[in-house]
mmCIF file of C-alpha atoms in Angstrom:
data_model
loop_
_atom_site.group_PDB
_atom_site.id
_atom_site.type_symbol
_atom_site.label_atom_id
_atom_site.label_comp_id
_atom_site.label_asym_id
_atom_site.label_seq_id
_atom_site.Cartn_x
_atom_site.Cartn_y
_atom_site.Cartn_z
ATOM 1 C CA MET A 1062 32.082 132.236 -100.068
ATOM 2 C CA PRO A 1063 35.116 134.003 -100.249
ATOM 3 C CA ARG A 1064 36.065 137.867 -100.263
ATOM 4 C CA ILE A 1065 38.005 139.197 -102.178
ATOM 5 C CA LEU A 1066 38.998 142.298 -99.441
ATOM 6 C CA SER A 1067 41.508 144.281 -101.144
ATOM 7 C CA VAL A 1068 43.286 145.043 -104.750
ATOM 8 C CA SER A 1069 46.397 147.412 -105.789
ATOM 9 C CA SER A 1070 48.544 147.743 -108.458
ATOM 10 C CA TYR A 1071 51.867 149.547 -108.869
ATOM 11 C CA GLN A 1072 53.865 151.474 -112.244
ATOM 12 C CA PRO A 1073 56.265 151.015 -113.373
ATOM 13 C CA PRO A 1074 58.325 154.290 -113.485
ATOM 14 C CA TYR A 1075 58.693 155.439 -117.342
ATOM 15 C CA LYS A 1076 55.258 156.635 -118.296
ATOM 16 C CA ILE A 1077 55.020 156.181 -122.868
ATOM 17 C CA GLU A 1078 53.589 158.021 -124.837
ATOM 18 C CA GLN A 1079 51.905 156.714 -127.283
ATOM 19 C CA GLU A 1080 53.560 158.705 -130.438
ATOM 20 C CA GLU A 1081 56.886 157.999 -128.988
ATOM 21 C CA THR A 1082 56.556 154.261 -129.484
ATOM 22 C CA ALA A 1083 55.040 154.867 -132.779
ATOM 23 C CA ARG A 1084 57.906 156.855 -133.464
ATOM 24 C CA LEU A 1085 60.783 154.517 -132.827
ATOM 25 C CA THR A 1086 58.765 151.274 -133.703
ATOM 26 C CA LYS A 1087 59.534 153.245 -137.512
ATOM 27 C CA LYS A 1088 63.368 154.026 -137.234
ATOM 28 C CA LEU A 1089 62.945 150.423 -136.241
ATOM 29 C CA PHE A 1090 61.402 148.779 -139.216
ATOM 30 C CA GLN A 1091 60.846 151.495 -141.630
ATOM 31 C CA ASP A 1092 63.281 150.621 -143.413
ATOM 32 C CA ASP A 1093 62.266 146.252 -143.783
ATOM 33 C CA PHE A 1094 58.587 147.118 -144.706
ATOM 34 C CA LYS A 1095 57.445 149.493 -147.548
ATOM 35 C CA GLU A 1096 53.386 149.729 -146.307
ATOM 36 C CA ILE A 1097 55.534 150.393 -142.763
ATOM 37 C CA GLU A 1098 52.793 154.575 -143.060
ATOM 38 C CA ARG A 1099 49.956 151.829 -143.014
ATOM 39 C CA LEU A 1100 51.087 149.341 -140.644
ATOM 40 C CA LEU A 1101 51.809 152.217 -138.204
ATOM 41 C CA LYS A 1102 48.162 153.279 -138.088
ATOM 42 C CA VAL A 1103 47.871 151.020 -135.907
ATOM 43 C CA PHE A 1104 48.943 152.531 -132.908
ATOM 44 C CA GLN A 1105 46.424 155.145 -133.403
ATOM 45 C CA ASN A 1106 44.113 153.401 -133.690
ATOM 46 C CA GLY A 1107 44.001 150.962 -130.875
ATOM 47 C CA GLU A 1108 42.959 153.384 -128.987
ATOM 48 C CA ILE A 1109 46.227 153.120 -126.449
ATOM 49 C CA LYS A 1110 46.898 156.725 -124.725
ATOM 50 C CA THR A 1111 50.327 155.569 -122.762
ATOM 51 C CA ARG A 1112 51.113 152.997 -121.674
ATOM 52 C CA HIS A 1113 53.709 152.476 -118.746
ATOM 53 C CA PHE A 1114 57.422 150.828 -119.150
ATOM 54 C CA CYS A 1115 59.905 149.097 -116.200
ATOM 55 C CA VAL A 1116 62.491 150.444 -118.743
ATOM 56 C CA PRO A 1117 63.004 154.096 -120.763
ATOM 57 C CA MET A 1118 62.801 154.470 -124.327
ATOM 58 C CA ASN A 1119 65.996 154.591 -125.164
ATOM 59 C CA TRP A 1120 67.114 151.133 -124.351
ATOM 60 C CA PHE A 1121 64.849 149.721 -127.155
ATOM 61 C CA GLU A 1122 67.076 151.067 -129.915
ATOM 62 C CA LYS A 1123 69.058 148.433 -129.210
ATOM 63 C CA PRO A 1124 69.264 144.534 -129.190
ATOM 64 C CA HIS A 1125 69.829 142.841 -125.234
ATOM 65 C CA SER A 1126 70.337 139.100 -125.118
ATOM 66 C CA PHE A 1127 67.785 136.996 -123.421
ATOM 67 C CA GLU A 1128 70.034 136.487 -120.668
ATOM 68 C CA GLU A 1129 69.893 140.995 -120.033
ATOM 69 C CA ARG A 1130 66.837 140.380 -120.843
ATOM 70 C CA ASN A 1131 65.548 137.936 -118.349
ATOM 71 C CA GLN A 1132 68.136 139.538 -115.335
ATOM 72 C CA LEU A 1133 66.589 142.466 -115.660
ATOM 73 C CA TYR A 1134 63.179 140.863 -115.387
ATOM 74 C CA ILE A 1135 63.860 139.145 -112.695
ATOM 75 C CA GLU A 1136 65.339 142.010 -110.741
ATOM 76 C CA LEU A 1137 62.148 144.390 -111.400
ATOM 77 C CA ALA A 1138 59.031 142.094 -111.339
ATOM 78 C CA THR A 1139 60.736 141.584 -107.157
ATOM 79 C CA LYS A 1140 60.642 144.655 -106.772
ATOM 80 C CA TYR A 1141 57.174 146.312 -108.543
ATOM 81 C CA GLY A 1142 55.884 142.958 -105.941
ATOM 82 C CA VAL A 1143 56.848 143.609 -102.787
ATOM 83 C CA GLU A 1144 55.087 147.004 -103.708
ATOM 84 C CA ALA A 1145 52.374 145.554 -104.895
ATOM 85 C CA ILE A 1146 51.913 143.707 -101.816
ATOM 86 C CA GLN A 1147 52.194 146.576 -99.558
ATOM 87 C CA ALA A 1148 50.077 148.277 -100.811
ATOM 88 C CA CYS A 1149 47.236 146.060 -101.107
ATOM 89 C CA LEU A 1150 47.799 144.859 -97.856
ATOM 90 C CA LYS A 1151 47.835 148.177 -96.016
ATOM 91 C CA ASN A 1152 44.905 149.882 -98.096
ATOM 92 C CA ASN A 1153 42.586 151.918 -96.227
ATOM 93 C CA LEU A 1154 40.425 152.433 -98.894
ATOM 94 C CA TYR A 1155 38.717 149.092 -98.176
ATOM 95 C CA LEU A 1156 40.803 147.226 -94.961
ATOM 96 C CA GLU A 1157 39.914 149.220 -91.971
ATOM 97 C CA GLU A 1158 42.740 147.555 -90.687
ATOM 98 C CA GLU A 1159 46.570 146.910 -92.559
ATOM 99 C CA VAL A 1160 47.229 143.135 -92.700
ATOM 100 C CA SER A 1161 50.615 141.753 -91.557
ATOM 101 C CA SER A 1162 52.633 140.064 -94.044
ATOM 102 C CA GLY A 1163 52.794 137.528 -91.473
ATOM 103 C CA ASP A 1164 49.555 136.087 -91.548
ATOM 104 C CA ILE A 1165 49.364 135.019 -94.958
ATOM 105 C CA ASP A 1166 48.904 131.591 -95.339
ATOM 106 C CA ALA A 1167 49.657 131.365 -99.609
ATOM 107 C CA ILE A 1168 50.411 133.291 -101.957
ATOM 108 C CA ILE A 1169 50.172 132.726 -105.533
ATOM 109 C CA PHE A 1170 52.488 133.986 -108.232
ATOM 110 C CA VAL A 1171 50.724 134.376 -111.588
ATOM 111 C CA SER A 1172 53.749 135.205 -114.104
ATOM 112 C CA SER A 1173 54.163 134.657 -117.300
ATOM 113 C CA SER A 1174 57.627 136.570 -119.135
ATOM 114 C CA GLY A 1175 60.273 136.176 -117.554
ATOM 115 C CA ILE A 1176 61.679 132.631 -116.695
ATOM 116 C CA SER A 1177 62.796 132.171 -113.135
ATOM 117 C CA THR A 1178 63.323 129.452 -110.636
ATOM 118 C CA PRO A 1179 62.522 129.782 -107.537
ATOM 119 C CA SER A 1180 59.606 131.796 -109.106
ATOM 120 C CA LEU A 1181 59.668 134.876 -108.166
ATOM 121 C CA ASP A 1182 57.786 134.734 -105.535
ATOM 122 C CA ALA A 1183 60.515 132.701 -103.225
ATOM 123 C CA ARG A 1184 62.429 135.283 -103.740
ATOM 124 C CA ILE A 1185 59.476 138.332 -102.872
ATOM 125 C CA MET A 1186 58.935 136.437 -99.437
ATOM 126 C CA ASN A 1187 62.371 136.538 -98.764
ATOM 127 C CA LYS A 1188 61.857 140.559 -98.728
ATOM 128 C CA LEU A 1189 59.362 140.554 -96.774
ATOM 129 C CA SER A 1190 57.939 139.111 -92.737
ATOM 130 C CA PHE A 1191 55.685 136.176 -94.369
ATOM 131 C CA SER A 1192 55.778 132.863 -92.277
ATOM 132 C CA ASP A 1193 58.807 130.009 -93.634
ATOM 133 C CA SER A 1194 54.999 128.497 -93.464
ATOM 134 C CA MET A 1195 53.394 129.752 -96.502
ATOM 135 C CA LYS A 1196 52.224 127.790 -99.424
ATOM 136 C CA ARG A 1197 53.457 129.425 -102.438
ATOM 137 C CA ILE A 1198 51.740 128.259 -105.697
ATOM 138 C CA PRO A 1199 53.613 129.441 -108.608
ATOM 139 C CA ILE A 1200 51.610 129.412 -111.972
ATOM 140 C CA TRP A 1201 53.244 130.303 -115.536
ATOM 141 C CA GLY A 1202 52.169 130.106 -118.871
ATOM 142 C CA LEU A 1203 48.700 131.912 -118.974
ATOM 143 C CA GLY A 1204 49.260 134.705 -120.372
ATOM 144 C CA CYS A 1205 46.689 137.269 -120.165
ATOM 145 C CA ALA A 1206 44.583 134.551 -118.526
ATOM 146 C CA GLY A 1207 46.247 134.817 -115.600
ATOM 147 C CA GLY A 1208 44.828 137.022 -113.409
ATOM 148 C CA ALA A 1209 41.362 136.095 -113.193
ATOM 149 C CA SER A 1210 43.019 132.358 -113.025
ATOM 150 C CA GLY A 1211 44.748 133.284 -110.111
ATOM 151 C CA VAL A 1212 41.629 134.818 -108.384
ATOM 152 C CA SER A 1213 40.096 131.318 -109.258
ATOM 153 C CA ARG A 1214 42.919 129.231 -108.204
ATOM 154 C CA ALA A 1215 42.642 131.460 -104.885
ATOM 155 C CA PHE A 1216 38.671 130.693 -105.131
ATOM 156 C CA ASP A 1217 39.693 127.249 -104.460
ATOM 157 C CA TYR A 1218 42.009 127.110 -101.702
ATOM 158 C CA CYS A 1219 40.256 129.353 -99.672
ATOM 159 C CA LEU A 1220 36.460 126.625 -99.927
ATOM 160 C CA ALA A 1221 39.747 124.512 -98.868
ATOM 161 C CA HIS A 1222 40.734 126.427 -96.382
ATOM 162 C CA PRO A 1223 38.264 128.684 -95.281
ATOM 163 C CA SER A 1224 40.879 130.183 -92.278
ATOM 164 C CA ALA A 1225 43.005 130.976 -95.011
ATOM 165 C CA LYS A 1226 44.254 134.762 -95.972
ATOM 166 C CA VAL A 1227 45.445 134.483 -99.490
ATOM 167 C CA LEU A 1228 47.188 137.011 -101.958
ATOM 168 C CA LEU A 1229 47.140 136.549 -105.835
ATOM 169 C CA LEU A 1230 49.634 138.774 -106.985
ATOM 170 C CA CYS A 1231 50.496 139.247 -110.852
ATOM 171 C CA VAL A 1232 53.721 141.026 -112.089
ATOM 172 C CA GLU A 1233 54.349 141.181 -116.015
ATOM 173 C CA LEU A 1234 57.778 142.622 -117.931
ATOM 174 C CA CYS A 1235 56.147 142.725 -121.695
ATOM 175 C CA SER A 1236 58.193 145.403 -122.774
ATOM 176 C CA LEU A 1237 61.093 143.122 -122.029
ATOM 177 C CA THR A 1238 60.073 140.521 -124.931
ATOM 178 C CA PHE A 1239 60.548 143.689 -127.109
ATOM 179 C CA GLN A 1240 62.669 141.718 -130.229
ATOM 180 C CA HIS A 1241 64.945 144.923 -131.103
ATOM 181 C CA ASP A 1242 65.768 142.130 -134.276
ATOM 182 C CA ASP A 1243 61.906 141.017 -135.476
ATOM 183 C CA ARG A 1244 60.462 142.383 -138.645
ATOM 184 C CA SER A 1245 57.287 139.917 -137.982
ATOM 185 C CA LYS A 1246 53.746 141.494 -138.072
ATOM 186 C CA SER A 1247 53.613 140.085 -135.089
ATOM 187 C CA ASN A 1248 56.487 142.217 -132.981
ATOM 188 C CA LEU A 1249 55.436 145.586 -134.514
ATOM 189 C CA ILE A 1250 51.935 145.190 -132.981
ATOM 190 C CA GLY A 1251 53.406 143.221 -129.451
ATOM 191 C CA ALA A 1252 54.621 146.185 -129.478
ATOM 192 C CA SER A 1253 51.333 148.753 -130.429
ATOM 193 C CA LEU A 1254 49.536 147.085 -128.244
ATOM 194 C CA PHE A 1255 52.125 145.400 -124.669
ATOM 195 C CA ALA A 1256 52.872 147.315 -121.320
ATOM 196 C CA ASP A 1257 54.295 146.405 -118.283
ATOM 197 C CA GLY A 1258 52.295 146.037 -114.713
ATOM 198 C CA ALA A 1259 52.199 144.408 -111.329
ATOM 199 C CA ALA A 1260 48.306 143.443 -109.334
ATOM 200 C CA CYS A 1261 48.320 142.559 -106.228
ATOM 201 C CA ALA A 1262 44.454 141.110 -104.088
ATOM 202 C CA LEU A 1263 44.112 139.851 -101.306
ATOM 203 C CA ILE A 1264 41.593 137.071 -101.368
ATOM 204 C CA CYS A 1265 39.703 135.211 -97.870
ATOM 205 C CA GLY A 1266 38.030 132.380 -97.375
ATOM 206 C CA ASP A 1267 34.484 132.493 -94.840
ATOM 207 C CA ASN A 1268 36.130 131.572 -91.110
ATOM 208 C CA VAL A 1269 38.593 135.054 -91.674
ATOM 209 C CA GLU A 1270 37.202 138.375 -89.941
ATOM 210 C CA ILE A 1271 39.213 140.926 -91.233
ATOM 211 C CA LYS A 1272 36.796 144.318 -91.663
ATOM 212 C CA THR A 1273 36.056 146.490 -94.729
ATOM 213 C CA LYS A 1274 34.691 150.199 -95.413
ATOM 214 C CA LYS A 1275 32.969 149.126 -98.122
ATOM 215 C CA ALA A 1276 31.358 146.711 -100.193
ATOM 216 C CA VAL A 1277 33.536 144.157 -101.375
ATOM 217 C CA PRO A 1278 32.736 141.259 -104.176
ATOM 218 C CA LEU A 1279 32.384 138.121 -103.138
ATOM 219 C CA ILE A 1280 33.462 134.941 -105.710
ATOM 220 C CA LYS A 1281 31.131 132.967 -106.278
ATOM 221 C CA ALA A 1282 31.641 130.332 -108.447
ATOM 222 C CA THR A 1283 33.949 129.542 -110.723
ATOM 223 C CA ALA A 1284 34.631 128.042 -114.075
ATOM 224 C CA SER A 1285 36.724 127.302 -117.125
ATOM 225 C CA LYS A 1286 37.475 126.502 -120.630
ATOM 226 C CA TRP A 1287 39.890 125.283 -123.019
ATOM 227 C CA MET A 1288 39.860 125.451 -127.391
ATOM 228 C CA PRO A 1289 41.449 121.689 -128.833
ATOM 229 C CA ASP A 1290 43.816 122.107 -130.766
ATOM 230 C CA SER A 1291 44.037 126.396 -130.558
ATOM 231 C CA GLU A 1292 48.170 126.246 -129.566
ATOM 232 C CA ASP A 1293 49.066 129.294 -132.283
ATOM 233 C CA VAL A 1294 46.361 131.364 -131.524
ATOM 234 C CA MET A 1295 48.418 133.338 -129.180
ATOM 235 C CA GLY A 1296 51.318 132.536 -126.846
ATOM 236 C CA TRP A 1297 55.175 132.469 -126.787
ATOM 237 C CA GLU A 1298 57.604 130.848 -129.550
ATOM 238 C CA VAL A 1299 60.996 130.279 -127.348
ATOM 239 C CA LYS A 1300 63.534 130.924 -129.808
ATOM 240 C CA ASN A 1301 67.926 131.668 -128.880
ATOM 241 C CA ASN A 1302 67.099 135.180 -127.550
ATOM 242 C CA GLY A 1303 64.050 134.908 -126.021
ATOM 243 C CA LEU A 1304 60.512 134.948 -126.047
ATOM 244 C CA HIS A 1305 58.147 136.150 -129.447
ATOM 245 C CA VAL A 1306 55.162 136.627 -129.131
ATOM 246 C CA VAL A 1307 52.258 134.669 -131.172
ATOM 247 C CA PHE A 1308 49.195 135.972 -130.952
ATOM 248 C CA SER A 1309 46.328 135.293 -134.275
ATOM 249 C CA LYS A 1310 44.481 138.038 -135.884
ATOM 250 C CA ASP A 1311 41.449 135.147 -136.157
ATOM 251 C CA ILE A 1312 41.252 136.450 -131.680
ATOM 252 C CA PRO A 1313 38.275 138.614 -131.853
ATOM 253 C CA ALA A 1314 36.322 136.288 -133.792
ATOM 254 C CA ILE A 1315 37.474 133.713 -132.094
ATOM 255 C CA ILE A 1316 35.678 135.325 -129.162
ATOM 256 C CA SER A 1317 32.363 136.160 -131.391
ATOM 257 C CA SER A 1318 31.684 132.867 -131.503
ATOM 258 C CA TRP A 1319 33.440 131.099 -128.513
ATOM 259 C CA LEU A 1320 32.824 133.178 -125.852
ATOM 260 C CA GLY A 1321 29.479 134.435 -125.430
ATOM 261 C CA PRO A 1322 27.532 130.335 -125.174
ATOM 262 C CA PHE A 1323 30.891 130.192 -122.714
ATOM 263 C CA VAL A 1324 29.738 132.730 -121.181
ATOM 264 C CA GLU A 1325 25.548 132.167 -120.929
ATOM 265 C CA ASP A 1326 25.685 128.367 -120.695
ATOM 266 C CA PHE A 1327 27.993 129.355 -116.628
ATOM 267 C CA LEU A 1328 25.521 131.774 -115.444
ATOM 268 C CA GLY A 1329 22.509 129.906 -116.792
ATOM 269 C CA GLN A 1330 24.137 127.305 -113.474
ATOM 270 C CA HIS A 1331 23.356 129.960 -111.586
ATOM 271 C CA ASN A 1332 19.890 131.305 -113.104
ATOM 272 C CA MET A 1333 21.216 134.246 -114.739
ATOM 273 C CA ALA A 1334 21.394 135.812 -118.283
ATOM 274 C CA PRO A 1335 24.257 138.712 -119.300
ATOM 275 C CA GLU A 1336 22.163 141.447 -118.348
ATOM 276 C CA ASP A 1337 22.078 139.864 -115.318
ATOM 277 C CA VAL A 1338 25.353 141.181 -114.678
ATOM 278 C CA LYS A 1339 25.868 144.346 -113.711
ATOM 279 C CA HIS A 1340 29.641 144.970 -113.530
ATOM 280 C CA PHE A 1341 32.077 143.620 -116.750
ATOM 281 C CA VAL A 1342 35.468 143.875 -115.014
ATOM 282 C CA ALA A 1343 37.194 141.750 -118.305
ATOM 283 C CA HIS A 1344 40.652 141.956 -119.613
ATOM 284 C CA PRO A 1345 41.110 144.757 -122.588
ATOM 285 C CA GLY A 1346 43.162 142.969 -123.825
ATOM 286 C CA GLY A 1347 42.883 145.323 -127.300
ATOM 287 C CA LYS A 1348 40.400 147.648 -129.181
ATOM 288 C CA LYS A 1349 38.975 144.813 -130.869
ATOM 289 C CA VAL A 1350 38.401 142.825 -128.124
ATOM 290 C CA LEU A 1351 36.159 144.800 -126.139
ATOM 291 C CA LYS A 1352 34.278 145.152 -129.489
ATOM 292 C CA ALA A 1353 33.421 141.439 -129.951
ATOM 293 C CA TYR A 1354 32.814 141.103 -125.978
ATOM 294 C CA GLU A 1355 30.036 144.305 -126.256
ATOM 295 C CA LYS A 1356 29.521 142.184 -130.042
ATOM 296 C CA THR A 1357 28.991 138.733 -128.281
ATOM 297 C CA LEU A 1358 27.582 139.431 -125.068
ATOM 298 C CA ARG A 1359 25.262 142.230 -126.406
ATOM 299 C CA TYR A 1360 26.741 144.995 -123.700
ATOM 300 C CA SER A 1361 26.178 148.583 -124.412
ATOM 301 C CA GLU A 1362 30.299 150.542 -124.187
ATOM 302 C CA GLU A 1363 29.628 152.132 -121.045
ATOM 303 C CA LYS A 1364 29.279 148.565 -119.327
ATOM 304 C CA MET A 1365 32.986 148.784 -121.053
ATOM 305 C CA HIS A 1366 33.420 151.840 -120.121
ATOM 306 C CA HIS A 1367 36.466 151.102 -117.256
ATOM 307 C CA SER A 1368 38.135 148.239 -118.719
ATOM 308 C CA ARG A 1369 38.480 150.675 -122.424
ATOM 309 C CA GLU A 1370 39.888 152.813 -119.175
ATOM 310 C CA VAL A 1371 42.244 150.780 -118.420
ATOM 311 C CA LEU A 1372 43.392 150.386 -121.810
ATOM 312 C CA THR A 1373 44.067 153.191 -122.767
ATOM 313 C CA HIS A 1374 45.946 155.265 -120.117
ATOM 314 C CA ASN A 1375 47.926 150.851 -119.638
ATOM 315 C CA GLY A 1376 47.741 149.384 -122.103
ATOM 316 C CA ASN A 1377 47.796 145.016 -122.135
ATOM 317 C CA MET A 1378 49.991 144.226 -119.108
ATOM 318 C CA SER A 1379 48.955 140.870 -119.816
ATOM 319 C CA SER A 1380 47.753 138.926 -116.324
ATOM 320 C CA PRO A 1381 47.943 142.402 -113.711
ATOM 321 C CA THR A 1382 45.609 143.869 -116.822
ATOM 322 C CA VAL A 1383 41.974 142.234 -115.425
ATOM 323 C CA LEU A 1384 43.670 143.888 -111.759
ATOM 324 C CA TYR A 1385 43.251 146.768 -112.879
ATOM 325 C CA VAL A 1386 39.679 146.634 -113.724
ATOM 326 C CA LEU A 1387 38.805 145.218 -110.472
ATOM 327 C CA GLU A 1388 40.676 147.651 -108.842
ATOM 328 C CA ARG A 1389 38.342 150.583 -110.225
ATOM 329 C CA PHE A 1390 35.739 149.006 -109.473
ATOM 330 C CA MET A 1391 35.455 148.517 -106.330
ATOM 331 C CA GLU A 1392 36.696 151.949 -105.848
ATOM 332 C CA SER A 1393 33.224 152.563 -107.518
ATOM 333 C CA GLU A 1394 30.851 154.175 -105.381
ATOM 334 C CA ASP A 1395 28.771 152.351 -108.133
ATOM 335 C CA CYS A 1396 29.535 149.299 -107.314
ATOM 336 C CA ARG A 1397 26.571 148.845 -104.093
ATOM 337 C CA GLN A 1398 25.913 145.365 -101.962
ATOM 338 C CA GLY A 1399 24.450 142.796 -103.791
ATOM 339 C CA ASP A 1400 25.426 144.257 -106.935
ATOM 340 C CA ALA A 1401 25.917 141.241 -109.731
ATOM 341 C CA GLY A 1402 29.395 141.457 -111.866
ATOM 342 C CA LEU A 1403 31.976 138.632 -113.849
ATOM 343 C CA LEU A 1404 35.272 138.463 -114.134
ATOM 344 C CA THR A 1405 36.783 137.530 -117.753
ATOM 345 C CA ALA A 1406 39.785 136.783 -118.652
ATOM 346 C CA LEU A 1407 41.697 134.538 -122.077
ATOM 347 C CA GLY A 1408 44.722 133.257 -123.183
ATOM 348 C CA PRO A 1409 46.908 130.600 -124.241
ATOM 349 C CA GLY A 1410 46.076 127.406 -124.915
ATOM 350 C CA PHE A 1411 42.853 128.605 -125.913
ATOM 351 C CA SER A 1412 41.575 129.448 -122.566
ATOM 352 C CA GLY A 1413 39.414 131.053 -120.779
ATOM 353 C CA GLU A 1414 38.218 131.556 -116.922
ATOM 354 C CA LEU A 1415 35.357 133.715 -115.476
ATOM 355 C CA VAL A 1416 34.277 134.339 -111.811
ATOM 356 C CA LEU A 1417 30.912 135.376 -110.949
ATOM 357 C CA LEU A 1418 30.874 138.136 -108.339
ATOM 358 C CA LYS A 1419 28.367 139.210 -105.768
ATOM 359 C CA TRP A 1420 29.447 142.969 -103.857
ATOM 360 C CA THR A 1421 28.689 142.706 -100.434
#
């Protein structure tokens, strides 16, 4: 069973208080919405206090072309990806010894907030001493589900190649997708929720002998599920001036009716029930999403503590977010040998990914 030996996150440089984003949004939107004060309550009610952006707040006061924003994405996502990889491979909280980038066999790069060909993993390979025969597996378009899906694809790779050392790198710069001249409610709500971040995990097959200082999760099984005819639930609408956020107000209701049976069926295949999961590693898509998790799986607020803390201090960073939550669990002294965990995230498609973990 492949193991997650190390995980690290990277915080972009501009830490922004939620009140600051609310004030700027009011300044930009107040002439177009008569009910602006009511709409701005989403900034206070979303349980987000701070977020990290790759650009300062005054950058959002003026419009920027798609070309300019995408060039920033390429430049900064490459930089942040390098930082996250280095932190992961040198993380002495888990690893007895540093792992060389030259020993990595494959890199899975996940992102949906910008466009680049070659994909950014190729640009990152020029910054670090990777082997020129390393396998590249870029994944685009999975949005918030990307982190969990990336773990699943690393699991698949390591099953096929049990001597492999695989890096999963997720980088999203959601702030760069903000549309200055879009006066839709989706754009306003997105401005209250999304943020920037990068995270990296080292996932290795059974034959890899890397010593760790503490218990780490092995991956027992994974599952994917897709909802037909659900393209309009969440995603991007691509227009001349860039990526416009799409998400439905029905997402919490969909989670309540759709996720519960998915989780119960998956756990049942392994003779488990939701109450057997000690550590629930959930992507915090938003306050209502967390409440929907609690309701459908009958979990307490304490069960969602790490997910809620990541949301509070980082917002929704799309694909890296679930790795930020996993990092909190792996750092915690509460995770011990034999503990069962379930990592989950939902994204465009509409789709979901589940990863069954066991600390060892």
